[in-house]
Coordinates of C-alpha atoms in Angstrom, one line a residue:
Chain A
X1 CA 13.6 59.8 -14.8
X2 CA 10.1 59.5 -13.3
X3 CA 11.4 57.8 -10.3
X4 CA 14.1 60.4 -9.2
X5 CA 11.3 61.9 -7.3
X6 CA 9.8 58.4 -5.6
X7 CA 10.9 58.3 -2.5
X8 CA 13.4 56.0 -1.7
X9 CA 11.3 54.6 0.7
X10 CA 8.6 53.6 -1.8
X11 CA 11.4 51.7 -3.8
X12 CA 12.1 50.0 -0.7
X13 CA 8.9 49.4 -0.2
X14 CA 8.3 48.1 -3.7
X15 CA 11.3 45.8 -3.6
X16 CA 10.4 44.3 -0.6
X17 CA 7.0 43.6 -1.8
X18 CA 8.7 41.9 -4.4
X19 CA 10.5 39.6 -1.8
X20 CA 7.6 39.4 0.0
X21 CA 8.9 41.0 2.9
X22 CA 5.7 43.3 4.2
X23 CA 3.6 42.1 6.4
X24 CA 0.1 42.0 4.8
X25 CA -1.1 45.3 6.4
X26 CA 2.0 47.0 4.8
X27 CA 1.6 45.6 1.4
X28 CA -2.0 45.9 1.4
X29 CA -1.1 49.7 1.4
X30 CA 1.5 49.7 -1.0
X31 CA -0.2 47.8 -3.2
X32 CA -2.9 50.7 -3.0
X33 CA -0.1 52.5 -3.8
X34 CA 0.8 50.9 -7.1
X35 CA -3.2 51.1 -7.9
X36 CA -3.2 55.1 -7.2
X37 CA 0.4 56.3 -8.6
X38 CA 1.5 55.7 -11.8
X39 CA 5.3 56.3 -11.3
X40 CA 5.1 53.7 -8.6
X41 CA 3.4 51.4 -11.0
X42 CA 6.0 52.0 -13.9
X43 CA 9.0 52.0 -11.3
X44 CA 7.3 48.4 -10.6
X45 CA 7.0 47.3 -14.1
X46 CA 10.3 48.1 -14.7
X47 CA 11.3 46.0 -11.3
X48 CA 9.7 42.7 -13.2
X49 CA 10.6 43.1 -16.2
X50 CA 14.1 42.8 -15.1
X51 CA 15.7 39.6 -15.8
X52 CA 14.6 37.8 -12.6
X53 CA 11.7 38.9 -12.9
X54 CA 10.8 34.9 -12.4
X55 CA 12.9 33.9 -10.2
X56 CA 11.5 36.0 -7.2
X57 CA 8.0 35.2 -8.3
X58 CA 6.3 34.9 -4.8
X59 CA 4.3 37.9 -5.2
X60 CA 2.9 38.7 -8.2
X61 CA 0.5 41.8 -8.5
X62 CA 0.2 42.5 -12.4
X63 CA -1.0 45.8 -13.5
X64 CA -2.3 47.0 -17.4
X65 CA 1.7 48.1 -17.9
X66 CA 3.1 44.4 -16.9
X67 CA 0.9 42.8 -19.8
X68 CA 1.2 45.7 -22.4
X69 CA 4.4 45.3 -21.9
X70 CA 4.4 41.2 -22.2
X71 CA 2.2 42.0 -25.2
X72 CA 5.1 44.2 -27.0
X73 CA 7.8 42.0 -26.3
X74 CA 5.6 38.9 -27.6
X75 CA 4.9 40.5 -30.8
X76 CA 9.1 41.5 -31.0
X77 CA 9.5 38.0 -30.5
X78 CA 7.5 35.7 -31.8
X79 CA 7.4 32.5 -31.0
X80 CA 5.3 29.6 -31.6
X81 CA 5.1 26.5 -29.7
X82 CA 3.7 23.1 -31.2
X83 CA 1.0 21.8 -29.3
X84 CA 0.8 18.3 -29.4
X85 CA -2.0 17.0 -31.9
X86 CA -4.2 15.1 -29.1
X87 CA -3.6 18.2 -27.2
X88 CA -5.6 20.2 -30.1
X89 CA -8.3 17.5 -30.7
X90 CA -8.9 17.3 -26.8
X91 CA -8.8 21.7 -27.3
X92 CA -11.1 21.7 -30.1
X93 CA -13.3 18.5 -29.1
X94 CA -15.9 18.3 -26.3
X95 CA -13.7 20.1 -24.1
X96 CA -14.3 23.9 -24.2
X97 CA -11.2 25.4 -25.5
X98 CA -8.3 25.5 -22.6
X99 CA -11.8 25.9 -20.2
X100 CA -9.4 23.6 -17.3
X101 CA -6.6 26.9 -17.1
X102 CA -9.5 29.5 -15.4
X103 CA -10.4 26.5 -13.0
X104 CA -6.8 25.7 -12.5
X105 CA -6.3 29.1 -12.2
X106 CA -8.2 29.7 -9.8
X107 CA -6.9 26.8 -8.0
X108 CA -3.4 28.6 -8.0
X109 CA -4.2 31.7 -6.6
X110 CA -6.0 29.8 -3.5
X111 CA -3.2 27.6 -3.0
X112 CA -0.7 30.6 -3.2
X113 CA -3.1 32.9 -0.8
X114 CA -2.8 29.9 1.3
X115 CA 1.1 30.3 1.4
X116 CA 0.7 33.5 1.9
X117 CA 1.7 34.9 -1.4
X118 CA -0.3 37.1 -3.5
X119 CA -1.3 36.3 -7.3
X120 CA -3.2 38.8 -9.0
X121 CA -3.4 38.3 -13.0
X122 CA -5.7 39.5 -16.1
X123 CA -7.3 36.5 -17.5
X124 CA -5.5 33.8 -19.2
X125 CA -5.7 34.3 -23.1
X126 CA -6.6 31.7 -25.5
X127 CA -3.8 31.5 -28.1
X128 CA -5.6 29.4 -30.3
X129 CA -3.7 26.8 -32.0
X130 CA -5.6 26.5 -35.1
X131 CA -5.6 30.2 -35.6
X132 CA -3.4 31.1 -39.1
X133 CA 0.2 32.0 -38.8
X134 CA 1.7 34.6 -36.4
X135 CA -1.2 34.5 -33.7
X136 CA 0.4 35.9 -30.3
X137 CA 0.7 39.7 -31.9
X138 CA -2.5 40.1 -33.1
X139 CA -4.1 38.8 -30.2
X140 CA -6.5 41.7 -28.5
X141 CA -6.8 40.4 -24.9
X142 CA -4.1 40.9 -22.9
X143 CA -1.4 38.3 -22.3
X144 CA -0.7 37.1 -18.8
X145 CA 2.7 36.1 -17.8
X146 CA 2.0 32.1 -17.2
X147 CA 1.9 31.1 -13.5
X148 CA 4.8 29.2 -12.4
X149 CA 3.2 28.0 -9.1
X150 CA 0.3 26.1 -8.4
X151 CA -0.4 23.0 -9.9
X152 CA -2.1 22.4 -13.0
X153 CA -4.4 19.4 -12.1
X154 CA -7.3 19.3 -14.4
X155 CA -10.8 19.5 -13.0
X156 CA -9.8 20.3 -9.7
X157 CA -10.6 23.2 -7.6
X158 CA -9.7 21.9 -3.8
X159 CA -5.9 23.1 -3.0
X160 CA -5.7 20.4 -0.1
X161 CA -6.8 17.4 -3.0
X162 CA -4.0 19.3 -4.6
X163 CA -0.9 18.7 -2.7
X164 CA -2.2 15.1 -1.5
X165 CA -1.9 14.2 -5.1
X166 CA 1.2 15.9 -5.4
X167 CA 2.4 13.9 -2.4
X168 CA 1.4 10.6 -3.9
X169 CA 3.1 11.7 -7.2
X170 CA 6.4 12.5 -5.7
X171 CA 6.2 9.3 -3.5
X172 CA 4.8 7.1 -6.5
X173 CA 7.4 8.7 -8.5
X174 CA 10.4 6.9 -6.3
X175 CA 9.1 3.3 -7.6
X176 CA 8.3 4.7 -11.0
X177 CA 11.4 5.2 -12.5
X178 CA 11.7 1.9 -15.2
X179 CA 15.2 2.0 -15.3
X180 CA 15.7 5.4 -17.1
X181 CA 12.7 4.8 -19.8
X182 CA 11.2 7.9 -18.6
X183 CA 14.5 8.8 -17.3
X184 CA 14.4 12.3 -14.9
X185 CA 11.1 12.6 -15.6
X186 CA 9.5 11.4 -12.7
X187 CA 10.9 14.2 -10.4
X188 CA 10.5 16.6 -13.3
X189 CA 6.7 16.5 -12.7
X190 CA 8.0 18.3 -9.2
X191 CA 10.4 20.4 -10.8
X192 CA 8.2 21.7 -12.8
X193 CA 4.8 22.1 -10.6
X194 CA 4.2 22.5 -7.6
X195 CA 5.1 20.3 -4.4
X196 CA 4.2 21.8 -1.7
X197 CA 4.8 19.7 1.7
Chain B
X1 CA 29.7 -1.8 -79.3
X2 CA 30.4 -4.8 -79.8
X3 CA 31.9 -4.6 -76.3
X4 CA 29.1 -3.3 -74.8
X5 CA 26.1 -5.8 -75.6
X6 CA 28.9 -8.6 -74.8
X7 CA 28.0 -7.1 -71.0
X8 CA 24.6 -6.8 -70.8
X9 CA 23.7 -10.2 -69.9
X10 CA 25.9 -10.3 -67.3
X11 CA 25.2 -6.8 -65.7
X12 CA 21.7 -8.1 -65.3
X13 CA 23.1 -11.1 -64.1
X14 CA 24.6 -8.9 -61.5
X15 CA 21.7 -7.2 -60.9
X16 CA 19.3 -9.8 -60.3
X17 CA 21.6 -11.7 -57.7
X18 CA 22.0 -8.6 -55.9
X19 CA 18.5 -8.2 -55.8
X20 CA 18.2 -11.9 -54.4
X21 CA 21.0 -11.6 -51.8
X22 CA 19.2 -8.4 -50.5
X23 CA 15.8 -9.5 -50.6
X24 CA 16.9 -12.5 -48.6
X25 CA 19.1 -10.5 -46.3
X26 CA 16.3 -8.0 -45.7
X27 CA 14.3 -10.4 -43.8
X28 CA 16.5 -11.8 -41.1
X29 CA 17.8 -8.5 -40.8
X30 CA 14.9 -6.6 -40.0
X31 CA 14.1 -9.1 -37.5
X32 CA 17.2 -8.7 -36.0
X33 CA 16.8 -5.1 -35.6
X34 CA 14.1 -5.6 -33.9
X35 CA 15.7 -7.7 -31.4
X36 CA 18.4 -5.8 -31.4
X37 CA 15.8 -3.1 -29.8
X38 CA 16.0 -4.9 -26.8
X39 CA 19.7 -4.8 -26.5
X40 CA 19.6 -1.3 -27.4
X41 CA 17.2 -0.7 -24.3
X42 CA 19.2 -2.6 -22.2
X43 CA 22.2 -0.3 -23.4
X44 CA 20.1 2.5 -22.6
X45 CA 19.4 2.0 -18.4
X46 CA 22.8 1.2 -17.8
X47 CA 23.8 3.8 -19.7
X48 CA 21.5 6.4 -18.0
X49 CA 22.5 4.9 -14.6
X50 CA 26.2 3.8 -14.9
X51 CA 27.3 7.2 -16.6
X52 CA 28.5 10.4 -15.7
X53 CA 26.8 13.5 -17.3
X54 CA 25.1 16.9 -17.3
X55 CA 22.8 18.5 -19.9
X56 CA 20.0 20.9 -20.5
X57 CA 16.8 19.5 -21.5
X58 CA 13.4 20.8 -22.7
X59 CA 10.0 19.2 -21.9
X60 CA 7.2 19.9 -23.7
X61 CA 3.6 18.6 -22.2
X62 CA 0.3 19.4 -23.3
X63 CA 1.0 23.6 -24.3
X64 CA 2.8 23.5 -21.2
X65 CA 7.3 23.9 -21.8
X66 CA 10.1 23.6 -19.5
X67 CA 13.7 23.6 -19.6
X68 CA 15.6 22.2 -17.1
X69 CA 19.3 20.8 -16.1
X70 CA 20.0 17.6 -14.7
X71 CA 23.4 16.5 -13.4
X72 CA 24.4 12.4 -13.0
X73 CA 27.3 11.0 -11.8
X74 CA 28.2 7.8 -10.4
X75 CA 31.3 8.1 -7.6
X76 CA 32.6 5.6 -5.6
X77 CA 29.2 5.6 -3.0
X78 CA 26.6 5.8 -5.5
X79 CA 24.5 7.3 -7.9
X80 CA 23.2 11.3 -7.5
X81 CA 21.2 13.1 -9.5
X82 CA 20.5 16.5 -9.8
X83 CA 17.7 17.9 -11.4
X84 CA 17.2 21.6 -11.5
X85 CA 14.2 23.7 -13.3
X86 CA 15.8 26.7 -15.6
X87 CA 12.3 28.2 -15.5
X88 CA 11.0 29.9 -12.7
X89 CA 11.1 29.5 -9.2
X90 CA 14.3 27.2 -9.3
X91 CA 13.1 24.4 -7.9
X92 CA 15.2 20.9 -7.5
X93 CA 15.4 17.7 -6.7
X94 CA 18.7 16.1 -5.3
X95 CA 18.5 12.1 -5.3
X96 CA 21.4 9.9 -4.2
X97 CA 21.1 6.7 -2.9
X98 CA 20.0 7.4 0.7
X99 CA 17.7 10.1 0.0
X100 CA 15.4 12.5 -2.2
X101 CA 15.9 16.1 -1.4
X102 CA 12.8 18.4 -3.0
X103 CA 13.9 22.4 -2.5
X104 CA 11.2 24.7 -3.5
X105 CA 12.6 28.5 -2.7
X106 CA 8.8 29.8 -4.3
X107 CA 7.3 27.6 -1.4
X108 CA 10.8 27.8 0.8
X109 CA 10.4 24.6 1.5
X110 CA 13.1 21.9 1.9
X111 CA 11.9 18.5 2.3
X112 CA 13.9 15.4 2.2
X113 CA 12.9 12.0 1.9
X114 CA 15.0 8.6 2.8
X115 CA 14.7 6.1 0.0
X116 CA 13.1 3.0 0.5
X117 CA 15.5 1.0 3.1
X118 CA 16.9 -2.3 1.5
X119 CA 14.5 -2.2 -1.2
X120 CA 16.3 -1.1 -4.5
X121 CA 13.4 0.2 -6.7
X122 CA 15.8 -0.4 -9.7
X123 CA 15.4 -4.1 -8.9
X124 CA 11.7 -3.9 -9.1
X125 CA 11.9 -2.2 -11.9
X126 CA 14.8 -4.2 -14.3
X127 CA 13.3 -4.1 -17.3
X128 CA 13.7 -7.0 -19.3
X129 CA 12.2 -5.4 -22.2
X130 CA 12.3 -9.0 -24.2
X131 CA 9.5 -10.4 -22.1
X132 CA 6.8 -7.7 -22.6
X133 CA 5.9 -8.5 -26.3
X134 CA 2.8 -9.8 -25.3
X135 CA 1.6 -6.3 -24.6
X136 CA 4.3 -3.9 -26.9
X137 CA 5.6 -4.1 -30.1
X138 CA 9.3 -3.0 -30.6
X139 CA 10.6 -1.4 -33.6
X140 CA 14.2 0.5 -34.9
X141 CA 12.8 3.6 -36.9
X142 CA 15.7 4.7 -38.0
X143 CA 18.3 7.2 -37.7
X144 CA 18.3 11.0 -36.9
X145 CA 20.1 13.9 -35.4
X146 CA 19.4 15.7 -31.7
X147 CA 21.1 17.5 -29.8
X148 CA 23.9 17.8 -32.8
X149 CA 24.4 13.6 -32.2
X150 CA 23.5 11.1 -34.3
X151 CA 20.9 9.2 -33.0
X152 CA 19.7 5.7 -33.5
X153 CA 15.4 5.8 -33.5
X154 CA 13.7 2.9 -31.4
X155 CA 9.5 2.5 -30.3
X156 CA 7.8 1.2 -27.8
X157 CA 4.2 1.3 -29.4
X158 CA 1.2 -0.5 -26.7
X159 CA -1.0 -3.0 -28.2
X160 CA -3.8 -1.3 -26.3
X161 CA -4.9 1.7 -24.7
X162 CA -4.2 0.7 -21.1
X163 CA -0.5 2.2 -21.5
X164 CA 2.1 4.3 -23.2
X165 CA 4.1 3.7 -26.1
X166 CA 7.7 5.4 -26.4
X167 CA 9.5 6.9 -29.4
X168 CA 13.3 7.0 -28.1
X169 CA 16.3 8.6 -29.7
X170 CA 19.3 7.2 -28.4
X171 CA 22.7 7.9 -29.2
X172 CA 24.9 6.5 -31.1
X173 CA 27.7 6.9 -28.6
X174 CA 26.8 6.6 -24.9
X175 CA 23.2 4.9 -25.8
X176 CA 21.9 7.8 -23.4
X177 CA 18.4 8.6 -24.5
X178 CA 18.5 12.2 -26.5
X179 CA 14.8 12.4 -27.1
X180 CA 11.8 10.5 -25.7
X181 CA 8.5 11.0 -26.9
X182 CA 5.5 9.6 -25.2
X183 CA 2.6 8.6 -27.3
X184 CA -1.0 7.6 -26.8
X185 CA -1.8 4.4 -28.1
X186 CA -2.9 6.4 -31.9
X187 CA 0.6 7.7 -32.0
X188 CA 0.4 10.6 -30.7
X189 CA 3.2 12.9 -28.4
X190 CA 1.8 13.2 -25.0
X191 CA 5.0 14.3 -23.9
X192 CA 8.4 15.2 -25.5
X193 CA 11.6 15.6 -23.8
X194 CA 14.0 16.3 -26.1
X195 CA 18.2 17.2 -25.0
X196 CA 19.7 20.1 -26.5
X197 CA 22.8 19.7 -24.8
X198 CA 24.1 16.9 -23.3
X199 CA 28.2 16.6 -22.1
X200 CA 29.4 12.3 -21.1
X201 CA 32.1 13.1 -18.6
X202 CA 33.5 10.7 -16.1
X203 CA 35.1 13.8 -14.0
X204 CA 31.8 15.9 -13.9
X205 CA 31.5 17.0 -10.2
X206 CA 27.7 18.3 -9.0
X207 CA 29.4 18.4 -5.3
X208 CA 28.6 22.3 -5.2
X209 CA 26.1 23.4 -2.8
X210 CA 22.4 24.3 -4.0
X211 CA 22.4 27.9 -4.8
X212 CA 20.0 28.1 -1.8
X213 CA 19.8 32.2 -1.2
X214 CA 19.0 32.5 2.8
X215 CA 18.9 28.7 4.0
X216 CA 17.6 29.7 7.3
X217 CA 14.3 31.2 5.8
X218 CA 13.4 28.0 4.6
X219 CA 11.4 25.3 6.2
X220 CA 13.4 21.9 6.5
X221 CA 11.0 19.1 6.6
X222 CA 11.5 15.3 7.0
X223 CA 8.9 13.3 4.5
X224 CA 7.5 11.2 7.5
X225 CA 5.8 9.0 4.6
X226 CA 8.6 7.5 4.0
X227 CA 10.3 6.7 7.3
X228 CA 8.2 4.1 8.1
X229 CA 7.7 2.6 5.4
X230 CA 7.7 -1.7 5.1
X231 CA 6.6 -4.2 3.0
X232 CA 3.3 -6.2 3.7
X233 CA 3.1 -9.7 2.9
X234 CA -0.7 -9.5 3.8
X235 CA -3.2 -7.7 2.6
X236 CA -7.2 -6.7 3.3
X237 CA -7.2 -5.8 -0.7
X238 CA -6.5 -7.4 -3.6
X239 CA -6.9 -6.3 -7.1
X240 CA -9.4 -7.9 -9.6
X241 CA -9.7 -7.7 -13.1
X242 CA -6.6 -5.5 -13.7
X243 CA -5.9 -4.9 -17.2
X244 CA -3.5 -7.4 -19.1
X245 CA 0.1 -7.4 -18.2
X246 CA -0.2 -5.0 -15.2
X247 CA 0.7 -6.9 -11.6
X248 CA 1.5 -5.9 -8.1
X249 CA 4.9 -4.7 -8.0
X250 CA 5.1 -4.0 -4.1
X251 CA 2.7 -3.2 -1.2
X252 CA 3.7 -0.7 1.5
X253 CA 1.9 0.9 4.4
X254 CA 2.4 3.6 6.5
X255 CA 0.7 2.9 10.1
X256 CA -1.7 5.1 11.3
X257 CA 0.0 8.4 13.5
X258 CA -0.9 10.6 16.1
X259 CA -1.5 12.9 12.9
X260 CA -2.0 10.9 9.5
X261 CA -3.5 8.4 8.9
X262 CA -2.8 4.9 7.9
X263 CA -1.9 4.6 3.9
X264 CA -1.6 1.3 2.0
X265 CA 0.7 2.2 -1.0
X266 CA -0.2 0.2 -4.2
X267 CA 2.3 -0.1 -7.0
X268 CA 1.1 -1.4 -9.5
X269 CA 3.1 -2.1 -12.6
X270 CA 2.8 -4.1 -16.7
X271 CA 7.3 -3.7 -16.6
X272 CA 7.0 -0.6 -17.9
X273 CA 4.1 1.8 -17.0
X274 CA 3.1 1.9 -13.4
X275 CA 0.9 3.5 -10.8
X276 CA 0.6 3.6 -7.5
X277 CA -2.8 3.2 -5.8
X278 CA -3.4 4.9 -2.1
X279 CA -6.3 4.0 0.0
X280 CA -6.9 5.7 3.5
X281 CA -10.0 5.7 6.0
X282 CA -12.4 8.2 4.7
X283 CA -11.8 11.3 7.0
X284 CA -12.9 14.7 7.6
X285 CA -10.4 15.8 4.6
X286 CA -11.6 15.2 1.7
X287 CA -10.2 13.1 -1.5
X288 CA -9.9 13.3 -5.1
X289 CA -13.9 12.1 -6.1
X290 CA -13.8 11.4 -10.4
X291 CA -10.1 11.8 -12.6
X292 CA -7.8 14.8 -12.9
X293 CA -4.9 15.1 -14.8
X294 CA -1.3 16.7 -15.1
X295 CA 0.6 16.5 -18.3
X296 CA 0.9 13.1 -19.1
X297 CA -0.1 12.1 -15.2
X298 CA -3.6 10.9 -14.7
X299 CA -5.4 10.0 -11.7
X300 CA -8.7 8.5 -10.4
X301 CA -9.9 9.0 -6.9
X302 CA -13.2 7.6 -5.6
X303 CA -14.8 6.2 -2.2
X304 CA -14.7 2.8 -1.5
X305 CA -16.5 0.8 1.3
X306 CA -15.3 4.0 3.6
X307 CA -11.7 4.7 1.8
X308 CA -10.7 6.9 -0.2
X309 CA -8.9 5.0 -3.4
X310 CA -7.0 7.0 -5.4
X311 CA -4.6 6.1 -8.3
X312 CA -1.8 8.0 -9.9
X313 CA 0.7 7.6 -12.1
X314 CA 2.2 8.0 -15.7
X315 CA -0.6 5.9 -17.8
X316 CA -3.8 6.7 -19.2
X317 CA -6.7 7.9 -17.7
X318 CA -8.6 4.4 -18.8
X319 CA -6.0 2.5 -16.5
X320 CA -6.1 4.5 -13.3
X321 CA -10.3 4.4 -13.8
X322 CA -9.6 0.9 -14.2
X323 CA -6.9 -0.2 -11.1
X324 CA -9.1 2.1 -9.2
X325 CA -12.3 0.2 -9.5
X326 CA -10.5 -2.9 -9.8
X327 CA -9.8 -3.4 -6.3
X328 CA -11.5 -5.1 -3.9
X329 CA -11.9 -6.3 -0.2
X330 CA -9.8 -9.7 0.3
X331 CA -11.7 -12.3 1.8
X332 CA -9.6 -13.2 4.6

């Protein structure tokens, strides 16, 4: 309803944002946009929240809405994933709890700047594992939609040590393959992080 | 009654020599099963290699899960395998037996790599799991149920903590592994992907085109690492002190270019784990200085008598610290 009134060129706007179509001075201002007007913000939670939401994932501003949102449908759907037990003990031990995701974080939204996309997100919520039962609905913080780009290399802060171990990954991984014992999962490492050339 | 106690002797008889016969049968046959592990293994790489099949698999690393789709099939010229991420950007990775093909449409990159020339990594890597006791112990677990198959349960557990162990489901029918689990060497899952779907069909075709959306926007890119690629029978490093059963699998290098550098590639492997080891001059970019780590990947970088030494690969951290340090100028 609210967005009968936005122009049509704001929705344009907006979905080319999403394709990352602008040039930076042009999304620079409709991004100001989404900051100032809240139909434009809602038309634009609405435009992620659609199902491929993921899929176009190259620009990625995330207002208060996006992780309200994310925080309603968690707690309509809970789910709860098992967390390896070395996982929780390296959690729990001298580590500070999940400390490497706001370094690797970090990391990600200067690699992705550096491909030009743009990554804006509120801060990455501990969903502590050893917390009692039903955790994710009762959690205060907001939720962040998980990065998909960017690597996830612990301790690591340098986006150009980044994709040189990446490269050496994706090359090691073409003489690592013993005969199917990990089977796909050498090239699943690039499937599922980052690879860039 | 009469009838009755007439029996009993013989019942226990019965009993007692069925006792016998299975606690002498018990033996031998759980040493058979666990040489049978080694067939079963066997079974497994051709299986995974000589098959045609698609399925839908979930990997679960650290917190972090993925679902993804890989296609095989095995045609008249070759092997290809297609490996797509269901989460996400939709990234793949083609592989046949000329090339690797990584498509990125978050990055819009295409790049595509040429497989090693004449140099069969699957012959480097023929496991011959029979010979590796020394350093793993082999065991049937049992039986169990994934992916609505019945499964047949082996392990790979490492007699120390310079590599994986392996907790394989395989099934009953094709022998293709349903569920692998990596562990530490306390047991633990590192890793865990496990099938939910998983369809043996000789006639599967994965000939469709990528679902590339606007080809043209994307950046094409030859892997020049690999184009030049050739084994070296000499080397200015060797390796000393390397943990038990790991060896040199095969040295590479990559001459020096008008833009990169030279690389010596390292590989680095105990039959079953590996890592690769890369050393370059020491330049104005700078390397990876102490360990990181990526799901079950570690790596060690450090500086070395003006390199830059860095090891990678599926193993833990204690090996690539290890390898890393480990290597050493040859004398000649």
């Amino acid at each position: 309803m609210s967005d009968i009134r936005m122009s049509d060129k704001q929705r344009e706007q907006i979905s080319a944002l999403l394709d990352d179509e602008l040039s930076s001075d042009q999304a620079a201002e409709t991004l100001a946009g989404l900051r100032e007007d809240e139909q434009l913000r809602s038309a634009w939670d609405r435009y992620h929240l659609i199902g491929d939401v993921m899929r176009g994932e190259r620009v990625h501003v995330t207002t208060a809405n996006v992780a309200d949102k994310v925080r309603q449908r968690l707690e309509s759907e809970p789910s709860i994933i098992a967390v390896p037990k070395s996982e929780q003990a390296a959690e729990t031990g001298q580590r500070a709890p999940v400390r490497w995701l706001r370094p690797a974080a970090g990391a990600a939204l200067a690699a992705s700047v550096a491909v030009g996309a743009v990554m804006v997100s509120p801060h990455l919520t501990q969903i502590s594992p050893e917390s009692e039962g039903i955790t994710v609905a009762t959690a205060p913080a907001p939720i962040s939609l998980p990065q998909h780009s960017g690597t996830r290399w612990k301790n690591l802060s340098q986006p150009e040590v980044e994709s040189k171990l990446n490269r050496y990954l994706v090359d090691h991984s073409e003489y690592a393959s013993p005969g199917g014992m990990t089977g796909v999962l050498p090239y699943a490492s690039f499937v599922s992080y980052d690879a860039k050339p | 009654m009469h009838r009755s106690s007439a029996m009993t002797p013989n019942l226990k008889n019965m009993r007692f020599i069925v006792l016998l016969a299975s606690a002498v049968l018990l033996l031998p046959q759980q040493l058979l099963a666990d040489e049978d592990v080694h067939h079963m293994l066997k079974k497994m790489v051709q299986a995974v290699h000589g098959l045609s099949y698609e399925g839908t698999f979930v990997y679960l690393h650290g917190n972090q899960l993925e679902s993804m789709w890989v296609v095989h099939t095995l045609k008249e010229d070759g092997e290809r395998e297609r490996l797509i991420s269901l989460n996400g950007a939709a990234r793949e990775v083609v592989r046949d037996n000329a090339s690797v093909t990584c498509i990125a449409p978050d990055a819009r990159s295409v790049s595509v790599g040429k497989r090693i020339l004449g140099r069969s990594f699957r012959a480097v890597f023929s496991i011959d799991t029979s010979q590796l006791g020394a350093i793993y112990d082999f065991k049937v677990l049992g039986h169990d149920r994934v992916a609505g198959r019945p499964t047949k349960v082996v392990a790979i557990l490492p007699k120390d903590q310079y590599r994986y162990g392996y907790r394989i489901y395989l099934d009953h029918e094709h022998s293709l592994p349903l569920k692998t689990d990596m562990l530490d060497s306390s047991g633990e899952a590192i890793s865990q992907v496990m099938f939910t779907h998983m369809n043996v069909d000789p006639h599967i075709d994965d000939r469709a085109e990528s679902t590339l959306e606007g080809k043209e926007l994307y950046r094409w890119g030859q892997r020049n690492s690999t184009q030049t690629r050739r084994p070296v029978e000499k080397s200015n490093w060797v390796f000393k002190n390397l943990p038990s059963g790991y060896s040199l699998s095969i040295h590479t290098q990559r001459p020096s270019g008008k833009e990169s550098r030279g690389v010596d590639h390292f590989v680095l492997s105990d039959g079953l784990a590996s890592l690769s080891v890369y050393i370059e001059q020491q330049g104005e970019q700078s390397g990876l200085n102490g360990s990181s780590q990526m799901g079950a990947v570690n790596a060690y970088g450090s500086l070395f008598q003006g390199h830059q030494v860095t090891a990678v690969g599926e193993v833990p951290v204690a090996t690539v610290k290890r390898v890393a340090t480990a290597l050493q100028r040859s004398d000649k």
